[in-house]
PDB file of C-alpha atoms in Angstrom:
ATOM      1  CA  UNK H   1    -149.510-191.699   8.714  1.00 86.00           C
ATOM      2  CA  UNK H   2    -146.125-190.469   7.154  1.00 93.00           C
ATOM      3  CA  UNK H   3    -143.363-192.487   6.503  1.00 97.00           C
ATOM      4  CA  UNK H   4    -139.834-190.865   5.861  1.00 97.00           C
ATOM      5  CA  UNK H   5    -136.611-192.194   4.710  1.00 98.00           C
ATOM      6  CA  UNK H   6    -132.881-190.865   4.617  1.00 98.00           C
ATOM      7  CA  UNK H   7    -130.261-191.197   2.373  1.00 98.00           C
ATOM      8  CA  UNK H   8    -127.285-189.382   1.422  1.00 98.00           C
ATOM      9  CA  UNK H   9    -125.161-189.987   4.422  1.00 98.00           C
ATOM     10  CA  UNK H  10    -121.816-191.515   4.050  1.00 98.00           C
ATOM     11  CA  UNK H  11    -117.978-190.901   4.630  1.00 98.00           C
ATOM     12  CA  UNK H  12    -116.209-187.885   4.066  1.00 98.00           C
ATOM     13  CA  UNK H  13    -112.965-185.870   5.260  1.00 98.00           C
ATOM     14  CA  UNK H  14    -113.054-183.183   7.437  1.00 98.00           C
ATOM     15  CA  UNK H  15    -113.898-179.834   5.454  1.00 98.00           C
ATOM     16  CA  UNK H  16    -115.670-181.983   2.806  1.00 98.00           C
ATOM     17  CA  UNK H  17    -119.859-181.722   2.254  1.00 98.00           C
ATOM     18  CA  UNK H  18    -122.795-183.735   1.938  1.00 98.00           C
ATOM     19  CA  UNK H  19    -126.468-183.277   1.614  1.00 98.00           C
ATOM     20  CA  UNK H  20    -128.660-185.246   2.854  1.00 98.00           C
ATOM     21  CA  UNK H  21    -132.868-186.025   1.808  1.00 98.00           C
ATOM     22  CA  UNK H  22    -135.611-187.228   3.289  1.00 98.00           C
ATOM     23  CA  UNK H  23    -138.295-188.416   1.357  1.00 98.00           C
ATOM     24  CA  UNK H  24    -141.756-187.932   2.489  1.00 97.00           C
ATOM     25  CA  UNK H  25    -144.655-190.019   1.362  1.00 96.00           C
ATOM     26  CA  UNK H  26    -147.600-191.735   3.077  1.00 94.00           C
ATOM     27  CA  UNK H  27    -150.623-189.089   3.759  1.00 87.00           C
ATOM     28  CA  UNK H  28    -148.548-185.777   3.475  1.00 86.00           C
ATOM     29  CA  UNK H  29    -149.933-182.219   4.003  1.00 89.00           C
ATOM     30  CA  UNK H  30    -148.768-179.181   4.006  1.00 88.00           C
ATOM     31  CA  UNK H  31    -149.405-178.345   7.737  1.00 92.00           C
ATOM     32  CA  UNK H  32    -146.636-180.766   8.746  1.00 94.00           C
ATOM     33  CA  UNK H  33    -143.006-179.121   9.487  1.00 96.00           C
ATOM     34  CA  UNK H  34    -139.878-180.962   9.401  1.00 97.00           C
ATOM     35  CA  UNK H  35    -136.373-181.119  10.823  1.00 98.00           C
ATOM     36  CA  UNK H  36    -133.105-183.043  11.160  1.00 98.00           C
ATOM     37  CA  UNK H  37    -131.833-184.811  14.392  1.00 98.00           C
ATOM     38  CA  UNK H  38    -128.544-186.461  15.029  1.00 98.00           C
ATOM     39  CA  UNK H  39    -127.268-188.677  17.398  1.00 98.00           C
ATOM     40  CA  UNK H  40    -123.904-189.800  18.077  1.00 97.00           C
ATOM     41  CA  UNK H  41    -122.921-193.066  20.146  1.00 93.00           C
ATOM     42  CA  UNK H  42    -123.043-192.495  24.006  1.00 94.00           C
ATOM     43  CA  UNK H  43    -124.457-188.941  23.517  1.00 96.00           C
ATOM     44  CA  UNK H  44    -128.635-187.776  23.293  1.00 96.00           C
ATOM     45  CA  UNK H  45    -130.601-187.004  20.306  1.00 97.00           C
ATOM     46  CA  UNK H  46    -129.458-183.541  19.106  1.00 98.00           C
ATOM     47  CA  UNK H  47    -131.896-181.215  17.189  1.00 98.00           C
ATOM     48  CA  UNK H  48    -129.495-180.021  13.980  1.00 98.00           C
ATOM     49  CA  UNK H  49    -131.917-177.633  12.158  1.00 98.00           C
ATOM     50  CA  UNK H  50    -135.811-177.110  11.259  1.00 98.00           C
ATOM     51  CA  UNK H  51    -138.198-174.537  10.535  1.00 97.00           C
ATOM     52  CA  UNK H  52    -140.637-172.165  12.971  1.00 96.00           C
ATOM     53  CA  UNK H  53    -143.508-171.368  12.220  1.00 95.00           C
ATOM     54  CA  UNK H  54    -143.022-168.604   9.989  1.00 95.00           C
ATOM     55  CA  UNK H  55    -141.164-170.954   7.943  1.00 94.00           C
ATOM     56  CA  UNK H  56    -137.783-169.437   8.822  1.00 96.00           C
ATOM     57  CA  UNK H  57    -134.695-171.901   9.431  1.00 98.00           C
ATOM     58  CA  UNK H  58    -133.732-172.285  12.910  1.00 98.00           C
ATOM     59  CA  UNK H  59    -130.032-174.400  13.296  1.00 98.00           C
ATOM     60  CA  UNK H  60    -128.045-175.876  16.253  1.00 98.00           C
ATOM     61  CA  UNK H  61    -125.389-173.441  17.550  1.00 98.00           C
ATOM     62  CA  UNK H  62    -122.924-176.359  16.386  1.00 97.00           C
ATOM     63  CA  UNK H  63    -123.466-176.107  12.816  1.00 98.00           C
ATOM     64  CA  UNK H  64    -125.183-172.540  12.150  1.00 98.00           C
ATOM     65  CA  UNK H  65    -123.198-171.344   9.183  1.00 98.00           C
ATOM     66  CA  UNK H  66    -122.377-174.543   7.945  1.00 98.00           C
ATOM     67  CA  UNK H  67    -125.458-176.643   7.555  1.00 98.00           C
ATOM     68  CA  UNK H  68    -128.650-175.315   5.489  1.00 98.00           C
ATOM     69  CA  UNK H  69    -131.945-177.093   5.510  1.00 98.00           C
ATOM     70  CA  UNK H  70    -134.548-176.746   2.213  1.00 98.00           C
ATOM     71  CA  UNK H  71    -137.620-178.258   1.406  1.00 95.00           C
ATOM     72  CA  UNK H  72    -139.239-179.059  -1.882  1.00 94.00           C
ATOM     73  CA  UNK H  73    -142.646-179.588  -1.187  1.00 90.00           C
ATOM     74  CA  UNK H  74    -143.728-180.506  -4.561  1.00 91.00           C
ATOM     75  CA  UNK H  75    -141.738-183.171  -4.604  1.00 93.00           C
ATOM     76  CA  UNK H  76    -141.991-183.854  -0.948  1.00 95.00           C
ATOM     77  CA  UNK H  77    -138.357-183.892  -0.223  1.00 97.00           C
ATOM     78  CA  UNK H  78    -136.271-182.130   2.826  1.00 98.00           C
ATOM     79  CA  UNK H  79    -132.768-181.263   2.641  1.00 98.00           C
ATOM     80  CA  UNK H  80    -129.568-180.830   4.568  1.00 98.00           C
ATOM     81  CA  UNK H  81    -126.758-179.977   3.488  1.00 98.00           C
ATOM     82  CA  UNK H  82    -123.295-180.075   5.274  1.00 98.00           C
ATOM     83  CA  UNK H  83    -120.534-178.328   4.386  1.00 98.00           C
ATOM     84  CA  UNK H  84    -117.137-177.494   6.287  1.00 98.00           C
ATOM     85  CA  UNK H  85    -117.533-180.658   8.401  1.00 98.00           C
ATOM     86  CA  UNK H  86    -115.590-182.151  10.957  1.00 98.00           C
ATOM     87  CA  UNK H  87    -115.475-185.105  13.048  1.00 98.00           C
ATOM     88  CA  UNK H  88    -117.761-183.893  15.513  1.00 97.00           C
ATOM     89  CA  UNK H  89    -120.347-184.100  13.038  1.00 98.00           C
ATOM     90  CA  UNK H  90    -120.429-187.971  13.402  1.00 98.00           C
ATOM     91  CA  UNK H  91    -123.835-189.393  14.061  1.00 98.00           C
ATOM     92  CA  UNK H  92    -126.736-191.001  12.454  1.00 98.00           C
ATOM     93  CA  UNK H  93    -128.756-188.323  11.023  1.00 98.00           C
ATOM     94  CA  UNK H  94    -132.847-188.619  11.438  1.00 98.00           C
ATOM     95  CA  UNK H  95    -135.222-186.420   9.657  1.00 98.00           C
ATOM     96  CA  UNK H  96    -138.878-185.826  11.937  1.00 98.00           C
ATOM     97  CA  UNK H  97    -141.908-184.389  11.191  1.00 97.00           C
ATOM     98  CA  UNK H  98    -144.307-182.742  13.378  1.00 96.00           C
ATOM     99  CA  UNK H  99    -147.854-181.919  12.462  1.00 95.00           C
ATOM    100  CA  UNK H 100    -148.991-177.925  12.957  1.00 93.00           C
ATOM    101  CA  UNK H 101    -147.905-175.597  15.038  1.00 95.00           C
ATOM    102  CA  UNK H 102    -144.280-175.802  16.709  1.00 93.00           C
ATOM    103  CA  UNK H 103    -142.682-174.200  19.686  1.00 93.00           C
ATOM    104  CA  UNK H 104    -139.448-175.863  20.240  1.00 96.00           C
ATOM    105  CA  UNK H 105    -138.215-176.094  16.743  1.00 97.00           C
ATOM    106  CA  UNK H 106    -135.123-178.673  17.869  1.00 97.00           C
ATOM    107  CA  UNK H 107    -136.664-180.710  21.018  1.00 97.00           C
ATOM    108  CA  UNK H 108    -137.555-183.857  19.869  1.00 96.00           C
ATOM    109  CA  UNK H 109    -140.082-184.175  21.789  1.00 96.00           C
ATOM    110  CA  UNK H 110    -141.808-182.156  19.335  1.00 96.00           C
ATOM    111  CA  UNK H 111    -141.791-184.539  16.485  1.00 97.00           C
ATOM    112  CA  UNK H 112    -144.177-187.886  16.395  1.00 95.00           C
ATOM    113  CA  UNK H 113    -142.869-189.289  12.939  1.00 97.00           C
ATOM    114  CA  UNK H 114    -139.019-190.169  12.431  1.00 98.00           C
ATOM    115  CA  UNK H 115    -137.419-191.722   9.961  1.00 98.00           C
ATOM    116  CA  UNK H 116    -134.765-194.821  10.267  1.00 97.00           C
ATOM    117  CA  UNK H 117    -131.563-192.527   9.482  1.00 98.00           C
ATOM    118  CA  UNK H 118    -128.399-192.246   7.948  1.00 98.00           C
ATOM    119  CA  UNK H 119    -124.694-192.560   8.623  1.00 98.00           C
ATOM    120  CA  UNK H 120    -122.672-190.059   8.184  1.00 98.00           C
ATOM    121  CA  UNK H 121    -118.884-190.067   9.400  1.00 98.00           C
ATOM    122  CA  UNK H 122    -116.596-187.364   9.218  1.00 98.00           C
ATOM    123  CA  UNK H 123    -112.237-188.163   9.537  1.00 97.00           C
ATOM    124  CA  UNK H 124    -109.827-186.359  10.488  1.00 93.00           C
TER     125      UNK H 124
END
């Protein structure tokens, strides 16, 4: 079982930046893949940005070019940072993991372990 936890989020302008982490601990292995979800109020989960399975970044239309996601995987961390962001970015942000092989890199049906999330608002 994996357990993962945000933190990072918070308040910023738009244009302003913020990276977000997701620690991973519980029985981790290197076979499992991770990405970040959002979800705003009255709208669905939206799959922000992961990695295929050549390891390769795959983003959300809506934030390619602004949002990068990293791993550390000796210290079992995953990363996203935001930069250039604007109101629309407004959500709570969850970071998943799925175990092997992926096909749809931002469907969350994908994913069997989420974390709780963080806030992160973004004023105009």
């Amino acid at each position: 079982q994996l357990q993962l936890v945000e933190s990072g989020g918070g308040s910023v302008q738009s244009g302003g930046s913020l990276r977000l982490s997701c620690a991973v601990s519980g029985n981790t292995d290197p076979d499992y893949v991770y990405a970040w979800f959002r979800q705003a109020p009255g709208k669905e989960r939206e799959g922000v940005a992961g990695f295929d399975n050549a390891g390769d970044a795959r983003y959300a239309d809506s934030v390619k070019g602004r949002f990068t996601i990293s791993q550390d995987n000796a210290e079992n961390m995953v990363y996203l940072a935001m930069n250039n962001l604007k109101p629309e970015d407004t959500a709570v942000y969850y970071c998943a993991a799925h175990w092997g092989l992926l096909e749809y890199v931002l469907e969350d049906y994908e994913y069997n372990h989420w974390g709780q999330g963080t806030q992160v608002t973004v004023s105009s």
